[in-house]
Amino acid sequence: MQKLIDEIKKTSGDMARRGWAESNGGNISLRLNEEYHRYFDGIEPKSGWVNLPMEMPKISGERFLVTGTGRFLRNIELFPEKNIGVIEIDGKGGAYQLLWGYEPKGAPTSELPSHLLSHCQIKEKSGNGMFAFIHTHPNSIIALTYAVAALDTKNLTKLLWQSHAECIVVFPQGVEFLPWVMAGSMDLGIATAEAMSRRNLAVWQYHGICGCGRNLDEAFGRIDVAEKAADICLRVMAAGGAKQTLTDQQLREIAINFNCHVDLRLFDFKQNET
Ligand code: 13P
Ligand code: ZN
């Protein structure tokens, strides 16, 4: 149990210290692997079954560690049992019950639709190898969604790939851009899960970013690199704009060198570069 708590403490503490988690901003979920799942065998549930807004059979019977709604990520290190909880999905994927946490009373994050629907997708696409999903509010990513005209998945990805030479290695499938949708809504959950079926990062316009990974470190790392690239991009814009940048050919060479499976639909290779 302590190992599981230590894992989320590290990520939530890092997020808070990065300035990504003002007030109750941001939320984390971790699907429990076999070892962590067993910690909660035979435990007396702390709630009745709570219906999910739609059935999610792909995650039936799974257990998740999820941050609480309204709770501050920066307080998880101090009081884990108040700020995080462990929920279990029923056999049909239509309801959850609380097994542990949210002391003395509380509920999972309001972004639960995005978390659980994304877990359905990332579990499937990874052959049951991806367990972590993070949503957070990093300044530079959010600022970019105001500062750049006509953003879409293709030009946001290109902008980030060109702003830092490691980006194409860390997120070769790019970053999905989702135009503004109401926070906490099913619509946002459905759009985010669809994005996660194709990529490991999705930006929510004027709001923040989501990332997934095999573990919390990997999900955090992807967001960290994207945020650093967004920060560099804004600094370049503030300094009068790029005077030169990584070419398509150079990006392609990086991807080949590091053996990355780039989403080629995001690339506009010039004729002589294909
Ligand atoms: P919660 O407090 O419900 O987790 O919401 C925070 C947030 O970032 C909503 O998008
Ligand atoms: Zn948010």
mmCIF file of C-alpha atoms and ligand atoms in Angstrom:
data_model
loop_
_atom_site.group_PDB
_atom_site.id
_atom_site.type_symbol
_atom_site.label_atom_id
_atom_site.label_comp_id
_atom_site.label_asym_id
_atom_site.label_seq_id
_atom_site.Cartn_x
_atom_site.Cartn_y
_atom_site.Cartn_z
ATOM 1 C CA MET A 1 0.000 0.000 0.000
ATOM 2 C CA GLN A 2 2.771 2.448 0.924
ATOM 3 C CA LYS A 3 4.471 1.816 -2.441
ATOM 4 C CA LEU A 4 1.284 2.869 -4.272
ATOM 5 C CA ILE A 5 0.861 5.977 -2.119
ATOM 6 C CA ASP A 6 4.517 6.926 -2.554
ATOM 7 C CA GLU A 7 4.127 6.706 -6.335
ATOM 8 C CA ILE A 8 1.240 9.186 -6.465
ATOM 9 C CA LYS A 9 2.880 11.446 -3.862
ATOM 10 C CA LYS A 10 5.918 11.819 -6.117
ATOM 11 C CA THR A 11 3.844 12.759 -9.184
ATOM 12 C CA SER A 12 1.379 15.059 -7.416
ATOM 13 C CA GLY A 13 4.216 16.811 -5.551
ATOM 14 C CA ASP A 14 6.153 17.321 -8.795
ATOM 15 C CA MET A 15 3.026 18.694 -10.516
ATOM 16 C CA ALA A 16 2.351 21.145 -7.677
ATOM 17 C CA ARG A 17 5.980 22.318 -7.564
ATOM 18 C CA ARG A 18 5.978 22.841 -11.340
ATOM 19 C CA GLY A 19 3.048 25.271 -10.890
ATOM 20 C CA TRP A 20 0.680 23.045 -12.857
ATOM 21 C CA ALA A 21 -1.832 22.518 -10.046
ATOM 22 C CA GLU A 22 -3.194 25.773 -8.618
ATOM 23 C CA SER A 23 -5.934 25.253 -6.030
ATOM 24 C CA ASN A 24 -7.762 22.027 -6.992
ATOM 25 C CA GLY A 25 -6.506 22.205 -10.595
ATOM 26 C CA GLY A 26 -5.577 18.921 -12.241
ATOM 27 C CA ASN A 27 -6.294 15.299 -11.437
ATOM 28 C CA ILE A 28 -4.562 11.929 -11.607
ATOM 29 C CA SER A 29 -5.724 8.336 -12.055
ATOM 30 C CA LEU A 30 -3.784 5.092 -11.964
ATOM 31 C CA ARG A 31 -5.313 1.750 -12.982
ATOM 32 C CA LEU A 32 -4.074 -0.721 -10.405
ATOM 33 C CA ASN A 33 -1.792 -3.461 -11.691
ATOM 34 C CA GLU A 34 -2.044 -6.991 -10.266
ATOM 35 C CA GLU A 35 0.176 -6.216 -7.282
ATOM 36 C CA TYR A 36 -1.668 -3.003 -6.349
ATOM 37 C CA HIS A 37 -5.098 -4.542 -7.123
ATOM 38 C CA ARG A 38 -4.478 -7.259 -4.502
ATOM 39 C CA TYR A 39 -3.934 -4.672 -1.721
ATOM 40 C CA PHE A 40 -7.701 -4.062 -1.682
ATOM 41 C CA ASP A 41 -8.931 -7.681 -1.818
ATOM 42 C CA GLY A 42 -11.532 -8.382 0.858
ATOM 43 C CA ILE A 43 -11.749 -4.746 1.965
ATOM 44 C CA GLU A 44 -15.184 -3.533 3.170
ATOM 45 C CA PRO A 45 -16.485 -0.994 0.556
ATOM 46 C CA LYS A 46 -17.005 2.526 1.896
ATOM 47 C CA SER A 47 -19.916 3.353 -0.434
ATOM 48 C CA GLY A 48 -22.743 1.802 -2.388
ATOM 49 C CA TRP A 49 -22.556 1.500 -6.171
ATOM 50 C CA VAL A 50 -22.571 4.840 -7.975
ATOM 51 C CA ASN A 51 -23.737 4.736 -11.605
ATOM 52 C CA LEU A 52 -21.339 5.864 -14.301
ATOM 53 C CA PRO A 53 -22.803 8.086 -17.047
ATOM 54 C CA MET A 54 -22.317 5.237 -19.548
ATOM 55 C CA GLU A 55 -21.237 1.591 -19.462
ATOM 56 C CA MET A 56 -17.521 0.966 -19.865
ATOM 57 C CA PRO A 57 -17.154 -2.819 -20.175
ATOM 58 C CA LYS A 58 -13.465 -2.542 -21.160
ATOM 59 C CA ILE A 59 -12.621 -1.601 -17.570
ATOM 60 C CA SER A 60 -15.119 -3.828 -15.737
ATOM 61 C CA GLY A 61 -13.686 -5.187 -12.474
ATOM 62 C CA GLU A 62 -10.719 -2.791 -12.567
ATOM 63 C CA ARG A 63 -9.603 -0.762 -9.556
ATOM 64 C CA PHE A 64 -8.292 2.794 -9.865
ATOM 65 C CA LEU A 65 -6.522 5.199 -7.596
ATOM 66 C CA VAL A 66 -8.137 8.601 -8.380
ATOM 67 C CA THR A 67 -7.623 12.077 -6.920
ATOM 68 C CA GLY A 68 -10.659 13.605 -5.202
ATOM 69 C CA THR A 69 -12.800 16.387 -6.616
ATOM 70 C CA GLY A 70 -12.027 19.767 -5.054
ATOM 71 C CA ARG A 71 -8.887 18.393 -3.389
ATOM 72 C CA PHE A 72 -5.495 20.070 -3.863
ATOM 73 C CA LEU A 73 -2.765 17.948 -5.462
ATOM 74 C CA ARG A 74 -0.219 19.745 -3.260
ATOM 75 C CA ASN A 75 -1.902 18.259 -0.168
ATOM 76 C CA ILE A 76 -1.577 14.614 -1.247
ATOM 77 C CA GLU A 77 1.937 14.409 0.206
ATOM 78 C CA LEU A 78 0.600 15.587 3.595
ATOM 79 C CA PHE A 79 -2.748 13.773 3.801
ATOM 80 C CA PRO A 80 -3.057 11.049 1.166
ATOM 81 C CA GLU A 81 -6.136 9.400 2.710
ATOM 82 C CA LYS A 82 -8.097 12.696 2.441
ATOM 83 C CA ASN A 83 -7.112 13.669 -1.081
ATOM 84 C CA ILE A 84 -7.040 10.376 -2.992
ATOM 85 C CA GLY A 85 -9.327 7.362 -3.134
ATOM 86 C CA VAL A 86 -9.469 3.879 -4.611
ATOM 87 C CA ILE A 87 -12.573 2.937 -6.584
ATOM 88 C CA GLU A 88 -13.651 -0.395 -8.054
ATOM 89 C CA ILE A 89 -15.699 -0.759 -11.253
ATOM 90 C CA ASP A 90 -18.486 -3.367 -11.205
ATOM 91 C CA GLY A 91 -18.638 -6.455 -13.421
ATOM 92 C CA LYS A 92 -20.557 -4.658 -16.187
ATOM 93 C CA GLY A 93 -18.525 -1.455 -16.207
ATOM 94 C CA GLY A 94 -21.637 0.549 -15.317
ATOM 95 C CA ALA A 95 -20.954 1.674 -11.730
ATOM 96 C CA TYR A 96 -18.188 2.199 -9.166
ATOM 97 C CA GLN A 97 -17.868 1.864 -5.414
ATOM 98 C CA LEU A 98 -15.359 3.459 -3.067
ATOM 99 C CA LEU A 99 -12.940 1.054 -1.392
ATOM 100 C CA TRP A 100 -10.610 3.474 0.377
ATOM 101 C CA GLY A 101 -9.890 7.190 0.842
ATOM 102 C CA TYR A 102 -11.538 10.623 0.397
ATOM 103 C CA GLU A 103 -11.626 10.923 4.202
ATOM 104 C CA PRO A 104 -13.894 11.896 5.824
ATOM 105 C CA LYS A 105 -16.234 12.235 2.817
ATOM 106 C CA GLY A 106 -15.674 12.944 -0.846
ATOM 107 C CA ALA A 107 -15.842 11.773 -4.432
ATOM 108 C CA PRO A 108 -13.552 11.177 -7.414
ATOM 109 C CA THR A 109 -12.513 14.066 -9.677
ATOM 110 C CA SER A 110 -15.185 15.802 -11.755
ATOM 111 C CA GLU A 111 -13.094 14.789 -14.790
ATOM 112 C CA LEU A 112 -13.874 11.104 -14.124
ATOM 113 C CA PRO A 113 -15.485 10.674 -17.601
ATOM 114 C CA SER A 114 -12.213 11.731 -19.287
ATOM 115 C CA HIS A 115 -10.150 9.512 -17.003
ATOM 116 C CA LEU A 116 -12.222 6.332 -17.221
ATOM 117 C CA LEU A 117 -13.103 6.596 -20.925
ATOM 118 C CA SER A 118 -9.412 7.254 -21.679
ATOM 119 C CA HIS A 119 -8.406 4.242 -19.579
ATOM 120 C CA CYS A 120 -10.685 2.099 -21.773
ATOM 121 C CA GLN A 121 -8.738 3.264 -24.834
ATOM 122 C CA ILE A 122 -5.206 3.191 -23.442
ATOM 123 C CA LYS A 123 -5.695 -0.263 -21.897
ATOM 124 C CA GLU A 124 -6.777 -1.566 -25.289
ATOM 125 C CA LYS A 125 -4.211 0.194 -27.481
ATOM 126 C CA SER A 126 -1.324 -0.867 -25.239
ATOM 127 C CA GLY A 127 -2.378 -4.508 -24.871
ATOM 128 C CA ASN A 128 -3.001 -3.902 -21.158
ATOM 129 C CA GLY A 129 0.316 -2.106 -20.675
ATOM 130 C CA MET A 130 -0.770 1.473 -19.929
ATOM 131 C CA PHE A 131 -2.019 2.349 -16.452
ATOM 132 C CA ALA A 132 -1.626 6.099 -15.902
ATOM 133 C CA PHE A 133 -3.632 9.166 -16.961
ATOM 134 C CA ILE A 134 -2.969 12.756 -15.872
ATOM 135 C CA HIS A 135 -4.867 15.997 -16.500
ATOM 136 C CA THR A 136 -3.160 19.246 -15.499
ATOM 137 C CA HIS A 137 -2.944 23.052 -16.076
ATOM 138 C CA PRO A 138 0.591 24.025 -17.218
ATOM 139 C CA ASN A 139 0.936 27.752 -18.000
ATOM 140 C CA SER A 140 2.725 27.667 -21.352
ATOM 141 C CA ILE A 141 0.557 25.012 -22.988
ATOM 142 C CA ILE A 142 -2.545 26.997 -21.988
ATOM 143 C CA ALA A 143 -0.989 30.286 -23.139
ATOM 144 C CA LEU A 144 -0.191 28.801 -26.571
ATOM 145 C CA THR A 145 -3.884 28.046 -27.109
ATOM 146 C CA TYR A 146 -4.529 31.817 -26.859
ATOM 147 C CA ALA A 147 -1.449 33.076 -28.664
ATOM 148 C CA VAL A 148 -1.460 31.021 -31.867
ATOM 149 C CA ALA A 149 -4.166 31.524 -34.502
ATOM 150 C CA ALA A 150 -6.088 28.629 -36.062
ATOM 151 C CA LEU A 151 -4.554 25.859 -33.972
ATOM 152 C CA ASP A 152 -5.260 22.275 -34.935
ATOM 153 C CA THR A 153 -3.615 18.942 -34.169
ATOM 154 C CA LYS A 154 -1.246 19.205 -37.102
ATOM 155 C CA ASN A 155 0.095 22.703 -36.540
ATOM 156 C CA LEU A 156 0.226 22.416 -32.731
ATOM 157 C CA THR A 157 2.233 19.198 -33.042
ATOM 158 C CA LYS A 158 4.605 20.740 -35.579
ATOM 159 C CA LEU A 159 5.087 23.834 -33.432
ATOM 160 C CA LEU A 160 6.034 21.728 -30.403
ATOM 161 C CA TRP A 161 8.217 19.297 -32.371
ATOM 162 C CA GLN A 162 10.129 22.278 -33.823
ATOM 163 C CA SER A 163 10.480 24.050 -30.477
ATOM 164 C CA HIS A 164 12.597 21.359 -28.830
ATOM 165 C CA ALA A 165 14.558 18.637 -30.619
ATOM 166 C CA GLU A 166 13.557 15.881 -28.170
ATOM 167 C CA CYS A 167 9.796 16.311 -28.643
ATOM 168 C CA ILE A 168 9.396 14.066 -31.665
ATOM 169 C CA VAL A 169 11.101 11.271 -29.697
ATOM 170 C CA VAL A 170 8.901 11.686 -26.621
ATOM 171 C CA PHE A 171 5.592 12.087 -28.490
ATOM 172 C CA PRO A 172 6.038 10.774 -32.045
ATOM 173 C CA GLN A 173 2.285 10.375 -32.463
ATOM 174 C CA GLY A 174 1.854 14.091 -31.824
ATOM 175 C CA VAL A 175 -0.501 16.064 -29.597
ATOM 176 C CA GLU A 176 -4.239 16.110 -30.249
ATOM 177 C CA PHE A 177 -5.782 19.590 -30.126
ATOM 178 C CA LEU A 178 -9.316 19.699 -28.712
ATOM 179 C CA PRO A 179 -11.220 22.966 -29.194
ATOM 180 C CA TRP A 180 -12.833 24.189 -25.963
ATOM 181 C CA VAL A 181 -15.426 21.870 -24.410
ATOM 182 C CA MET A 182 -17.028 22.294 -20.966
ATOM 183 C CA ALA A 183 -14.853 20.941 -18.135
ATOM 184 C CA GLY A 184 -16.087 17.744 -16.531
ATOM 185 C CA SER A 185 -18.559 16.976 -19.333
ATOM 186 C CA MET A 186 -19.207 13.663 -21.045
ATOM 187 C CA ASP A 187 -18.509 15.401 -24.374
ATOM 188 C CA LEU A 188 -15.021 16.278 -23.148
ATOM 189 C CA GLY A 189 -14.566 12.713 -21.876
ATOM 190 C CA ILE A 190 -15.584 11.196 -25.218
ATOM 191 C CA ALA A 191 -13.368 13.562 -27.239
ATOM 192 C CA THR A 192 -10.387 13.001 -24.923
ATOM 193 C CA ALA A 193 -10.720 9.216 -25.025
ATOM 194 C CA GLU A 194 -10.903 9.306 -28.812
ATOM 195 C CA ALA A 195 -7.703 11.404 -28.833
ATOM 196 C CA MET A 196 -6.006 8.917 -26.489
ATOM 197 C CA SER A 197 -6.800 6.066 -28.877
ATOM 198 C CA ARG A 198 -4.438 7.771 -31.395
ATOM 199 C CA ARG A 199 -1.915 9.699 -29.294
ATOM 200 C CA ASN A 200 -0.515 9.975 -25.768
ATOM 201 C CA LEU A 201 -1.190 13.696 -25.287
ATOM 202 C CA ALA A 202 -4.257 15.901 -25.795
ATOM 203 C CA VAL A 203 -4.469 19.668 -25.264
ATOM 204 C CA TRP A 204 -7.733 21.156 -23.992
ATOM 205 C CA GLN A 205 -8.028 24.689 -25.441
ATOM 206 C CA TYR A 206 -7.896 27.472 -22.769
ATOM 207 C CA HIS A 207 -7.753 24.795 -20.039
ATOM 208 C CA GLY A 208 -4.810 22.376 -19.953
ATOM 209 C CA ILE A 209 -3.435 19.074 -21.149
ATOM 210 C CA CYS A 210 -3.919 15.318 -20.625
ATOM 211 C CA GLY A 211 -1.288 12.625 -20.945
ATOM 212 C CA CYS A 212 -1.124 8.872 -20.551
ATOM 213 C CA GLY A 213 1.655 6.376 -19.994
ATOM 214 C CA ARG A 214 2.621 2.948 -18.700
ATOM 215 C CA ASN A 215 3.131 4.550 -15.303
ATOM 216 C CA LEU A 216 2.808 7.991 -13.712
ATOM 217 C CA ASP A 217 6.442 8.868 -14.470
ATOM 218 C CA GLU A 218 5.917 8.257 -18.176
ATOM 219 C CA ALA A 219 2.641 10.240 -18.333
ATOM 220 C CA PHE A 220 4.228 13.079 -16.319
ATOM 221 C CA GLY A 221 7.346 13.053 -18.518
ATOM 222 C CA ARG A 222 5.362 13.461 -21.728
ATOM 223 C CA ILE A 223 3.476 16.458 -20.327
ATOM 224 C CA ASP A 224 6.711 17.920 -18.930
ATOM 225 C CA VAL A 225 8.436 17.804 -22.321
ATOM 226 C CA ALA A 226 5.387 19.279 -24.128
ATOM 227 C CA GLU A 227 5.173 22.083 -21.553
ATOM 228 C CA LYS A 228 8.894 22.844 -21.896
ATOM 229 C CA ALA A 229 8.527 23.038 -25.690
ATOM 230 C CA ALA A 230 5.495 25.352 -25.302
ATOM 231 C CA ASP A 231 7.544 27.561 -22.974
ATOM 232 C CA ILE A 232 10.409 27.758 -25.491
ATOM 233 C CA CYS A 233 7.931 28.511 -28.270
ATOM 234 C CA LEU A 234 6.420 31.425 -26.314
ATOM 235 C CA ARG A 235 9.889 32.798 -25.500
ATOM 236 C CA VAL A 236 10.812 32.682 -29.192
ATOM 237 C CA MET A 237 7.574 34.491 -30.086
ATOM 238 C CA ALA A 238 8.292 37.115 -27.403
ATOM 239 C CA ALA A 239 11.810 37.559 -28.813
ATOM 240 C CA GLY A 240 10.380 38.501 -32.191
ATOM 241 C CA GLY A 241 9.713 35.086 -33.727
ATOM 242 C CA ALA A 242 11.897 32.243 -35.004
ATOM 243 C CA LYS A 243 14.705 33.270 -37.354
ATOM 244 C CA GLN A 244 15.365 29.602 -38.124
ATOM 245 C CA THR A 245 13.859 26.302 -37.037
ATOM 246 C CA LEU A 246 14.196 22.517 -37.285
ATOM 247 C CA THR A 247 13.346 21.508 -40.850
ATOM 248 C CA ASP A 248 11.081 18.592 -41.770
ATOM 249 C CA GLN A 249 14.202 16.778 -42.935
ATOM 250 C CA GLN A 250 15.917 17.248 -39.556
ATOM 251 C CA LEU A 251 12.801 16.116 -37.673
ATOM 252 C CA ARG A 252 12.642 13.073 -39.896
ATOM 253 C CA GLU A 253 16.322 12.280 -39.218
ATOM 254 C CA ILE A 254 15.747 12.522 -35.433
ATOM 255 C CA ALA A 255 12.751 10.168 -35.712
ATOM 256 C CA ILE A 256 14.764 7.649 -37.756
ATOM 257 C CA ASN A 257 17.795 7.906 -35.460
ATOM 258 C CA PHE A 258 15.704 7.174 -32.355
ATOM 259 C CA ASN A 259 13.518 4.615 -34.129
ATOM 260 C CA CYS A 260 10.261 6.496 -33.418
ATOM 261 C CA HIS A 261 6.932 5.541 -34.930
ATOM 262 C CA VAL A 262 5.895 8.979 -36.121
ATOM 263 C CA ASP A 263 2.320 9.669 -37.215
ATOM 264 C CA LEU A 264 3.222 10.554 -40.794
ATOM 265 C CA ARG A 265 -0.168 12.189 -41.403
ATOM 266 C CA LEU A 266 1.120 15.042 -39.227
ATOM 267 C CA PHE A 267 4.073 15.574 -41.511
ATOM 268 C CA ASP A 268 4.144 17.727 -44.626
ATOM 269 C CA PHE A 269 7.329 16.334 -46.134
ATOM 270 C CA LYS A 270 8.349 18.307 -49.112
ATOM 271 C CA GLN A 271 8.558 16.299 -52.312
ATOM 272 C CA ASN A 272 12.367 15.932 -52.269
ATOM 273 C CA GLU A 273 12.362 14.872 -48.611
ATOM 274 C CA THR A 274 10.065 11.845 -48.816
HETATM 275 P P1 13P B 1 -11.481 18.370 -9.758
HETATM 276 O O1 13P B 1 -11.211 19.157 -8.505
HETATM 277 O O2 13P B 1 -12.913 17.890 -9.819
HETATM 278 O O3 13P B 1 -10.475 17.248 -9.917
HETATM 279 O O4 13P B 1 -11.329 19.356 -10.993
HETATM 280 C C1 13P B 1 -10.132 20.004 -11.267
HETATM 281 C C2 13P B 1 -9.956 20.279 -12.728
HETATM 282 O O5 13P B 1 -8.835 20.475 -13.164
HETATM 283 C C3 13P B 1 -11.140 20.290 -13.624
HETATM 284 O O6 13P B 1 -10.771 20.326 -14.960
HETATM 285 ZN ZN ZN B 2 -8.737 21.068 -15.314
#
